[in-house]
Amino acid sequence: MAGKLEGKVALITGAARGQGRSHALRLAQEGADIIAVDVCGQVDTVEYPMSTPEDLKETVRLVEDLDRRIVATQADVRDYAAISAAVDAGVSSLGRLDIVCGNAGIVNLGMVHELSLEQWDTMIGVNLTGVFHTCKAAIPHIIAGGRGGSITLTSTAVALRPVQGAGHYIAAKHGVVGLMQTLALELAQHHIRVNTVHPTNCDTDMIQNPSMRKAFVPDSENPTREESVPAYTALNALPIPWIEPRDISNAIAFLASDEARYITGIALPVDAGFQRI
């Protein structure tokens, strides 16, 4: 049986691991071919280990195991020339572009008045300017395809319900929502739908690392995954500490499909009732 994205091509940033890899596999399961982009290297100010070229190769292998085509490129979304070249190469190889998942992002913590200028600039550069670069590079290709499309940008639950200690992250992700709402209006004439997804904490390397756990369990010298469960669970109405990447991927697959053909301009929480207790 054909998948609901058969014959479509999807661009995914941050595709080497975590949510991005999950999105690539979920959309490939529905029949899409994939343009995968990831920095595959460390970004200054990020305290946890980031993706590697080997991670991106594994994404390629897993997509190809699903009998789908994939073009993978190492590129930093802060570098417009690099992301534009990656998108152009993918479209040249796969023939078109229909779907965009602006997923690449980083996180670190700090009270606003204590943030370094580098922390602020890097956060905005990756999490907001990088999304703009992705959209700017991709949109002309979707328009040229002549049959509409879907853009889903990854924001966060804390863009809708802020917390302390992440002002630069929240500001960037708020900006993503504003960008989405503007694009939804600008691109409607081309039948291109634009939405954001807003995950609660998701079980990836972005939260499963010592620096993030320490923020949630400050009294422990080296908090374990198990020690952090109660603090993470307390944030959600549903009694779970975090969601899985596939939970976001399922929402994106829906938004990219014809089942959501008249859904545009929305901020969709996938958040287990984050801070609605």
Tab-separated table of C-alpha atoms in Angstrom, residues 43-46 48 77-78 104-110 115-131 165-173 176 206:
chain	number	residue	atom	x	y	z
A	43	VAL	CA	28.900	24.193	18.194
A	44	ASP	CA	30.531	26.620	20.633
A	45	THR	CA	28.494	27.171	23.842
A	46	VAL	CA	26.830	23.737	23.570
A	48	TYR	CA	26.669	18.209	25.354
A	77	VAL	CA	22.236	26.193	9.166
A	78	ARG	CA	23.892	29.458	10.241
A	104	ALA	CA	17.991	21.766	13.696
A	105	GLY	CA	18.460	23.340	17.106
A	106	ILE	CA	20.570	23.595	20.238
A	107	VAL	CA	19.929	24.294	23.912
A	108	ASN	CA	21.832	25.597	26.896
A	109	LEU	CA	20.705	27.267	30.084
A	110	GLY	CA	21.346	30.469	31.996
A	115	LEU	CA	24.296	34.890	29.560
A	116	SER	CA	27.415	35.635	27.563
A	117	LEU	CA	27.058	37.524	24.321
A	118	GLU	CA	28.305	34.403	22.547
A	119	GLN	CA	25.575	32.272	24.130
A	120	TRP	CA	22.904	34.699	22.934
A	121	ASP	CA	24.296	35.108	19.435
A	122	THR	CA	24.835	31.392	18.900
A	123	MET	CA	21.369	30.489	20.147
A	124	ILE	CA	19.657	33.018	17.894
A	125	GLY	CA	21.937	32.048	15.024
A	126	VAL	CA	21.111	28.350	15.132
A	127	ASN	CA	17.537	28.299	16.434
A	128	LEU	CA	16.089	31.306	14.593
A	129	THR	CA	18.372	32.545	11.835
A	130	GLY	CA	19.074	28.928	10.870
A	131	VAL	CA	15.344	28.325	10.442
A	165	GLY	CA	16.769	30.054	32.895
A	166	ALA	CA	16.300	29.719	29.136
A	167	GLY	CA	15.452	33.210	27.905
A	168	HIS	CA	17.674	33.078	24.830
A	169	TYR	CA	16.249	29.680	23.845
A	170	ILE	CA	12.678	30.837	24.429
A	171	ALA	CA	13.230	34.094	22.525
A	172	ALA	CA	14.551	32.184	19.521
A	173	LYS	CA	11.687	29.704	19.594
A	176	VAL	CA	10.139	30.757	15.048
A	206	MET	CA	19.614	17.284	24.011
